[in-house]
XYZ file of C-alpha atoms in Angstrom:
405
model
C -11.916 -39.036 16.146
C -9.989 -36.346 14.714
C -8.458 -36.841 11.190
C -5.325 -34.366 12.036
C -3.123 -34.002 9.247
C 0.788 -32.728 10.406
C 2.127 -33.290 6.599
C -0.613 -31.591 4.524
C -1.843 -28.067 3.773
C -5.930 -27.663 3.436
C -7.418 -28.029 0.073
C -8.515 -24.463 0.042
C -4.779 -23.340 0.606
C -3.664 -24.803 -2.625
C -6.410 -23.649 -4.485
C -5.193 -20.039 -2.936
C -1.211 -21.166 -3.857
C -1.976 -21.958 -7.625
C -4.368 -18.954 -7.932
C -1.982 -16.673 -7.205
C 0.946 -18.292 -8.834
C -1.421 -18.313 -12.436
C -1.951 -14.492 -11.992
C 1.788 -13.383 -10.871
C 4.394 -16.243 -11.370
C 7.226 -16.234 -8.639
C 9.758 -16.063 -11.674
C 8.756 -12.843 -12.371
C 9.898 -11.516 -9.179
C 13.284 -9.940 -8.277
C 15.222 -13.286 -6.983
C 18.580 -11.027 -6.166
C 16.714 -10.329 -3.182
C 13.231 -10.948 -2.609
C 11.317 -13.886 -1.009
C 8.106 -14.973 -2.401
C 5.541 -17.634 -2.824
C 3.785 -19.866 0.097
C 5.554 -18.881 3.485
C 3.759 -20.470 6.246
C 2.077 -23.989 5.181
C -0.533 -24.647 8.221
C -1.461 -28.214 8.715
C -5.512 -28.976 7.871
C -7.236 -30.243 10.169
C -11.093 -30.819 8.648
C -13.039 -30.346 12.060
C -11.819 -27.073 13.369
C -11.372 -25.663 9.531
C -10.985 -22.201 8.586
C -13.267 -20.355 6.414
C -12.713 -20.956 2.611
C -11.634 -17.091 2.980
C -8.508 -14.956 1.968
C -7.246 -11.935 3.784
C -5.268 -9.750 1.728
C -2.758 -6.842 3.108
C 0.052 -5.547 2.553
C 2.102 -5.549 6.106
C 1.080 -9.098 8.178
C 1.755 -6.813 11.399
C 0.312 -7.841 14.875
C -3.024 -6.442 13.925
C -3.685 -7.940 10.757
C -2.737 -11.746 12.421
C -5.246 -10.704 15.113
C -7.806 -10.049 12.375
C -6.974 -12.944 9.892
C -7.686 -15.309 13.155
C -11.146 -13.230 14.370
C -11.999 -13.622 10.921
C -10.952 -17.505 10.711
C -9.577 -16.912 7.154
C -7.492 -19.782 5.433
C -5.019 -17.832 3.927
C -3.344 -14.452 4.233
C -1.702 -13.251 1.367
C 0.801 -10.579 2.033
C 2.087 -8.526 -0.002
C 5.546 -7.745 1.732
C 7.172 -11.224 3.100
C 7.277 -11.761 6.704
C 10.060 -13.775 6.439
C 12.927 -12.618 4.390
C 15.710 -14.521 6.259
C 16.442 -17.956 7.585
C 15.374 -18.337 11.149
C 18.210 -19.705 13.475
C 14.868 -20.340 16.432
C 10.990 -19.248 15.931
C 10.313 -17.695 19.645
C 7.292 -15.907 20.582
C 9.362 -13.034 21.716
C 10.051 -11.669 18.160
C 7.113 -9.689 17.017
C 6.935 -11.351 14.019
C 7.796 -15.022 14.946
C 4.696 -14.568 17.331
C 2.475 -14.059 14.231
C 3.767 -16.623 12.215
C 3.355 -19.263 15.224
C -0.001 -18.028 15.969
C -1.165 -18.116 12.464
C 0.315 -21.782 11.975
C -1.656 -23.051 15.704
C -4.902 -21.558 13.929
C -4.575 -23.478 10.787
C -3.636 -20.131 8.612
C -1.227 -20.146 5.865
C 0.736 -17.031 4.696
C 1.234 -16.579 0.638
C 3.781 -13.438 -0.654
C 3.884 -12.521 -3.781
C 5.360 -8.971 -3.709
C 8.034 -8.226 -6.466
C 6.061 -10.687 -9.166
C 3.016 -8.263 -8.423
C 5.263 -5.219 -9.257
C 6.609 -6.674 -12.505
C 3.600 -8.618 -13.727
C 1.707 -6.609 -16.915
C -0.958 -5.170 -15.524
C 0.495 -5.112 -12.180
C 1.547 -2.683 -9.343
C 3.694 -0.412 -11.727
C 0.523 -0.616 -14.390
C -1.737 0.357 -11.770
C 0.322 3.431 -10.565
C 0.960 4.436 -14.601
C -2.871 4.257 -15.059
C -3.138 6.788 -12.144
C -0.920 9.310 -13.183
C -2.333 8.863 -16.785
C -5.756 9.475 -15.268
C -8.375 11.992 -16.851
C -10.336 14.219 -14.216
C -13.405 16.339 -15.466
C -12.470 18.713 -18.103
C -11.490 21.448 -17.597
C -9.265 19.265 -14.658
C -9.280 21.152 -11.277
C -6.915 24.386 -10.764
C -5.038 24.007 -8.072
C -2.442 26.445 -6.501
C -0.120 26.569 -3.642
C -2.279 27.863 -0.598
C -1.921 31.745 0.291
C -0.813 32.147 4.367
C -4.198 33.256 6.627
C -3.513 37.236 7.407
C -5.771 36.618 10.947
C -5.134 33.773 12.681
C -6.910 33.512 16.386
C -4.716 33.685 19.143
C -5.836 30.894 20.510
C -7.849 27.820 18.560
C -10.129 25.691 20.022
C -10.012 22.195 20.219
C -12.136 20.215 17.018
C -13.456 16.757 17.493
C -11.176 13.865 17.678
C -8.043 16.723 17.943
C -5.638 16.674 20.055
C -4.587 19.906 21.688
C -0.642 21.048 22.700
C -0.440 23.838 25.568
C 2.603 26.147 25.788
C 3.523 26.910 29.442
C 2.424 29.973 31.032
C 5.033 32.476 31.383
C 7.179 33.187 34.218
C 8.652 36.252 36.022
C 12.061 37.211 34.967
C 14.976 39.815 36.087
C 14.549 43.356 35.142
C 17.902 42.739 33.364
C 16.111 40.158 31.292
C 13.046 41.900 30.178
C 15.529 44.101 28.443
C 16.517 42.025 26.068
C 14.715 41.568 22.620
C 12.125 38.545 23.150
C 11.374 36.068 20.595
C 7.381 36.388 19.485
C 5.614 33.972 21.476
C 3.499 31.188 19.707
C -0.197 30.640 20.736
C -0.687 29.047 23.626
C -3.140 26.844 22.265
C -2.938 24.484 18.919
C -4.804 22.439 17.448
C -3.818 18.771 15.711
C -5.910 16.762 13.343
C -6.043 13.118 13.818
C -3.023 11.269 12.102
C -5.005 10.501 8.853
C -4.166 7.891 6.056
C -5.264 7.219 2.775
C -8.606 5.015 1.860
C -8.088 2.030 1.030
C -11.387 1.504 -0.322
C -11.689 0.759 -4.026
C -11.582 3.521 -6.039
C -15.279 4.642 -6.816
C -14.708 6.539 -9.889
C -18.641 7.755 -9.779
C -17.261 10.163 -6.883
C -13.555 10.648 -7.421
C -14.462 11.445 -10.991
C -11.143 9.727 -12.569
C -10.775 7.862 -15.438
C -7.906 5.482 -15.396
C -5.606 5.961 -18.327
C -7.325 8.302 -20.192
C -4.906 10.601 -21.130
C -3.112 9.795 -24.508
C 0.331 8.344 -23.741
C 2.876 5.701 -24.375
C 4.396 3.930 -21.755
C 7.979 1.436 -21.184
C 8.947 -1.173 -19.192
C 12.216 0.436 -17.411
C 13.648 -3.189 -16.641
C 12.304 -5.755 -17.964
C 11.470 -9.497 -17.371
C 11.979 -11.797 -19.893
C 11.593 -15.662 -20.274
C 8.517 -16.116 -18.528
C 5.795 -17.398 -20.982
C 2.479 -15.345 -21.216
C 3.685 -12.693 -19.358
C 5.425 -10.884 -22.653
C 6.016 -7.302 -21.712
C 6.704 -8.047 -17.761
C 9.709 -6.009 -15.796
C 9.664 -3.150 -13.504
C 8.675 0.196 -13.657
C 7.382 2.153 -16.068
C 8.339 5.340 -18.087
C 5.588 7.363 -19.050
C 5.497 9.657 -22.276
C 2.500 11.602 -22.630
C 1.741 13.203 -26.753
C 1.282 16.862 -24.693
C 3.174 17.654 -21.599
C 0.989 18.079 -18.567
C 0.839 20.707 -15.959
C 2.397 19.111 -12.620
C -0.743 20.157 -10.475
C -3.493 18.048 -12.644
C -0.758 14.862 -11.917
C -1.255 16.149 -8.441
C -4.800 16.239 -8.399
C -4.831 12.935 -10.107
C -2.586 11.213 -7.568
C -4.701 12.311 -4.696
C -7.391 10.579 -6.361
C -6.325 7.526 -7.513
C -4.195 6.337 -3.934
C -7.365 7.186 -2.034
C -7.499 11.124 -1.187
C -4.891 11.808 1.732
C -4.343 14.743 3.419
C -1.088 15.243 1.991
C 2.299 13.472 0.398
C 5.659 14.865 0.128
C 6.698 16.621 -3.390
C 10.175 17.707 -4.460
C 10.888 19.971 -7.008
C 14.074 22.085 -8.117
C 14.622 25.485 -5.983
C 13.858 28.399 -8.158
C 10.776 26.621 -9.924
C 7.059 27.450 -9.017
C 4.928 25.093 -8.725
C 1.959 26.175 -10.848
C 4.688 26.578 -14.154
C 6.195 22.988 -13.875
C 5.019 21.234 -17.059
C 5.461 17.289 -17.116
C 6.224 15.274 -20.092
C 7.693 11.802 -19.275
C 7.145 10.220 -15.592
C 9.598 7.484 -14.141
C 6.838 5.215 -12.220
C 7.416 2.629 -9.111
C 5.963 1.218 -5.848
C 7.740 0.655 -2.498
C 11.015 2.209 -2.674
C 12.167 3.293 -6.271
C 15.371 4.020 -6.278
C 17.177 0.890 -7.741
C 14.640 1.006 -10.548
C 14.591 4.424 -11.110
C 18.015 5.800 -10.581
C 19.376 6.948 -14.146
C 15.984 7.045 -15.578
C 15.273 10.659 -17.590
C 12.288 11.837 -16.467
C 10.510 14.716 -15.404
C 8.701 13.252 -12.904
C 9.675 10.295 -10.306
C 6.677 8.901 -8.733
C 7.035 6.118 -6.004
C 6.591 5.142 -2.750
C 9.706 6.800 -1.175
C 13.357 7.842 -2.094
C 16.334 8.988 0.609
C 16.861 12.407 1.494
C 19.830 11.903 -0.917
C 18.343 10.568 -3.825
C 15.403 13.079 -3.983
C 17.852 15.783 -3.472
C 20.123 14.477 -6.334
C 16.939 14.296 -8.353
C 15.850 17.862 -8.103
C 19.456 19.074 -8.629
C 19.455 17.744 -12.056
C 16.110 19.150 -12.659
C 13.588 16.652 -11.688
C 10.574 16.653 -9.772
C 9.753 13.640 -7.131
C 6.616 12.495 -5.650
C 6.218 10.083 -2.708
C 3.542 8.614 -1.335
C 5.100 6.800 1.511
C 6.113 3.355 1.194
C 3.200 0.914 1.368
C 0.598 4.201 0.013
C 1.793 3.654 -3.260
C 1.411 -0.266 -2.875
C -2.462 -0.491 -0.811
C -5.183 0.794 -3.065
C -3.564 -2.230 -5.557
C -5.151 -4.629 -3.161
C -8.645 -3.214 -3.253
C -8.764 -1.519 -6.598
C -6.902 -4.786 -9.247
C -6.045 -7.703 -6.702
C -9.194 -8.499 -5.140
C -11.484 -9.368 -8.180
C -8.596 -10.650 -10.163
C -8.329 -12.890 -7.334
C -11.677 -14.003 -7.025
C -12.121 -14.758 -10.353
C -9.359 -17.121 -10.957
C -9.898 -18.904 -7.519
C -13.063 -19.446 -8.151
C -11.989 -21.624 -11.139
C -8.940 -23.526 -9.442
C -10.998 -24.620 -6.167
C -13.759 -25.960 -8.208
C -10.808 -28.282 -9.995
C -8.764 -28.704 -6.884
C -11.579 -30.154 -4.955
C -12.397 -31.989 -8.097
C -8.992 -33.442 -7.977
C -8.925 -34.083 -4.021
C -12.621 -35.889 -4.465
C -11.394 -38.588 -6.653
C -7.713 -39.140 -6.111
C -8.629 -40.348 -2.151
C -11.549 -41.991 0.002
C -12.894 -39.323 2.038
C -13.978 -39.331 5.734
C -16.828 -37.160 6.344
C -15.109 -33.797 7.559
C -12.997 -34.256 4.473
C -16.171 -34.330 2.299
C -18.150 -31.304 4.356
C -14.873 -29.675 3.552
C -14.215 -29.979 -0.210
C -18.335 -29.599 -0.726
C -17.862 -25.940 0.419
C -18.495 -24.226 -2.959
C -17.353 -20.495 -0.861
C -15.075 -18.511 -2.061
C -14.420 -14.961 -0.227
C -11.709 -12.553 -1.396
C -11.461 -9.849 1.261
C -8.922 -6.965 2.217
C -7.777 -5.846 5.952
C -9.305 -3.239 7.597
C -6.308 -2.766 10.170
C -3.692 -2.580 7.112
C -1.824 1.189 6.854
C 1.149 2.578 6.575
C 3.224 3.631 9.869
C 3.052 6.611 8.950
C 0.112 8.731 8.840
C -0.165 13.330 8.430
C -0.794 15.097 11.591
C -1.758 18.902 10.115
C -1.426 21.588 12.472
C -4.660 23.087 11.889
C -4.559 27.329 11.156
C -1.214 27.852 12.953
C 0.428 31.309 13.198
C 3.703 30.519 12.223
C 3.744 30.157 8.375
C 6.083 27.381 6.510
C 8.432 29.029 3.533
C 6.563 28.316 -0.156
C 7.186 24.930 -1.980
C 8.989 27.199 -4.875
């Protein structure tokens, strides 16, 4: 006979819960706006239980609920909420709504920390300021805007996995017509590379060759957090002073590196300035969108996940440079890289006490005791977790962009 529960949350689930809550305490996030902590609280029921498993991502999209149940996982934690609003109905015609009532029927609960992760000391803002404070191999990599190809084929053939656009033939036209000056046509034929996104793999350091906050440097909290105990020196972002100024292609190279090698991410910098001759001194650091923590800040540099056409434009006209990653880019490689043995460390300590606790405070049926003998703990991070958007590169087109200068 089934011991169904409709009023309690599996044992593994608060194990998950307090875990998360030791490492990044929901008063440390931004309560003006932000939602965190548990989300979704599924009912336990010990004879179909999950796996004592966590999924971690940062979107819970469609894909990621699909995976979470294939996987059977307890608990997803999710870094952005999927619920930031009261719900007036929960309908499985909302996208969203349909994963949260899936994930509930399947015995899954849903944990968001988000804004506590970005303010917590040693935390998403740490993490990016350790990137840009990186050390490559010395000397570190030249790098230099890209000179134009003088011979580029007519017409390029298709590589693997590419995806190939075909101009349409030409057509007669009036003698009048053929008079007239003609624009240059394009190739008939091009050439597109795969939409590609960053790794998000753990860094492997033994092949990126980057050493984490190498580079002599102090670094701020830009606004800070105070009142929470043991977590002295919390807030969000960070300003970065480094003892010598560093040329902005070795940040570059170093950014690349540390979010997991894309193809490519946007960078801003004032019209009339080259590149290669841009020295950087201080760097204004934050994940996700930066703007309301970095607007006002001094810096050379703005790194973050993305800013408005407005507010990188207002950057570079008072001097600055801006680099974004995307939103959830600068947020990933977090999960992977910090979050995932942090993680498994500390809930390897509170499910030992919580089934502890659960073992002696009730009399246990025998699913209840298969399921609070299970000495598992598994920490992993999606696979089907990106970013919306990824870089398509037109590959050796004829028509050249204007210089980044």
């Amino acid at each position: 006979m089934s011991t169904y529960t409709t009023d309690r949350a599996s044992p593994f689930t608060r194990a998950v819960v307090s875990s998360m809550r030791r490492l990044y305490p929901e008063a440390l996030a931004d309560q003006s706006f932000d939602n965190t902590g548990l989300l979704l609280e599924a009912p336990f029921d010990p004879i179909r239980r999950q796996m004592n498993s966590v999924l971690l991502t940062i979107d819970l999209t469609k894909a990621v609920a699909d995976e979470a149940i294939e996987r059977k996982d307890c608990v997803v934690v999710a870094y952005h909420p999927i619920i930031f609003r009261g719900f007036k109905s929960l309908t499985l015609s909302d996208c969203q709504q349909q994963s949260i009532l899936r994930l509930a029927l399947e015995g899954i609960s849903v944990y968001s920390p988000h804004t506590a992760v970005d303010a917590a000391p040693g935390g998403l803002a740490d993490w990016l300021a350790d990137i840009v404070t990186g050390h490559l191999p010395s000397p570190e990599p030249a790098t230099h805007t890209a000179q134009p190809e003088k011979d580029s084929p007519e017409t390029i053939e298709e590589e693997e996995g590419g995806v190939e656009a075909e101009a349409d033939a030409s057509t007669e036209q009036p003698a009048e017509a053929k008079k007239k000056p003609q624009r240059p046509r394009m190739s008939l034929q091009r050439t597109y590379s795969k939409p590609t996104y960053p790794s998000h793999r753990p860094v492997d350091t033994s092949k990126t060759d980057l050493d984490p906050s190498s580079v002599d440097h102090t670094r701020s909290v830009i606004s800070p957090v105070t009142g929470v105990e043991g977590f002295e020196g919390a807030g969000f972002g960070r300003l970065v002073t480094f003892n010598e100024s560093q040329p902005l292609t070795h940040l570059v190279e170093r950014i690349a590196h540390g979010v997991g090698s894309p193809k490519g991410f946007p960078l801003a910098i004032p019209q009339g300035k080259q590149v290669e001759d841009i020295q950087i001194r201080t760097v204004g650091v934050s994940a996700g969108s930066g703007h309301s923590v970095l607007k006002g800040v001094e810096a050379d540099l703005l790194f973050t996940g993305e800013l408005s056409h407005h507010e990188a434009l207002a950057a570079t006209e008072k001097g600055q440079c801006v680099i974004t990653l995307f939103h959830s880019n600068s947020e990933r490689g977090y999960l992977s890289s910090v979050l995932k043995e942090k993680l498994t460390e500390v809930l390897k300590e509170e499910w030992e006490r919580v089934r502890n606790e659960v073992a002696e405070a009730q009399e246990l049926t025998l699913e209840w005791e298969d399921a609070v003998k299970d000495e598992d703990v598994l920490v992993e991070c999606s696979e089907r977790d990106r970013d919306p958007f990824g870089v398509v590169i037109l590959q050796s087109s004829k028509q050249e962009g204007k210089p980044l200068s």
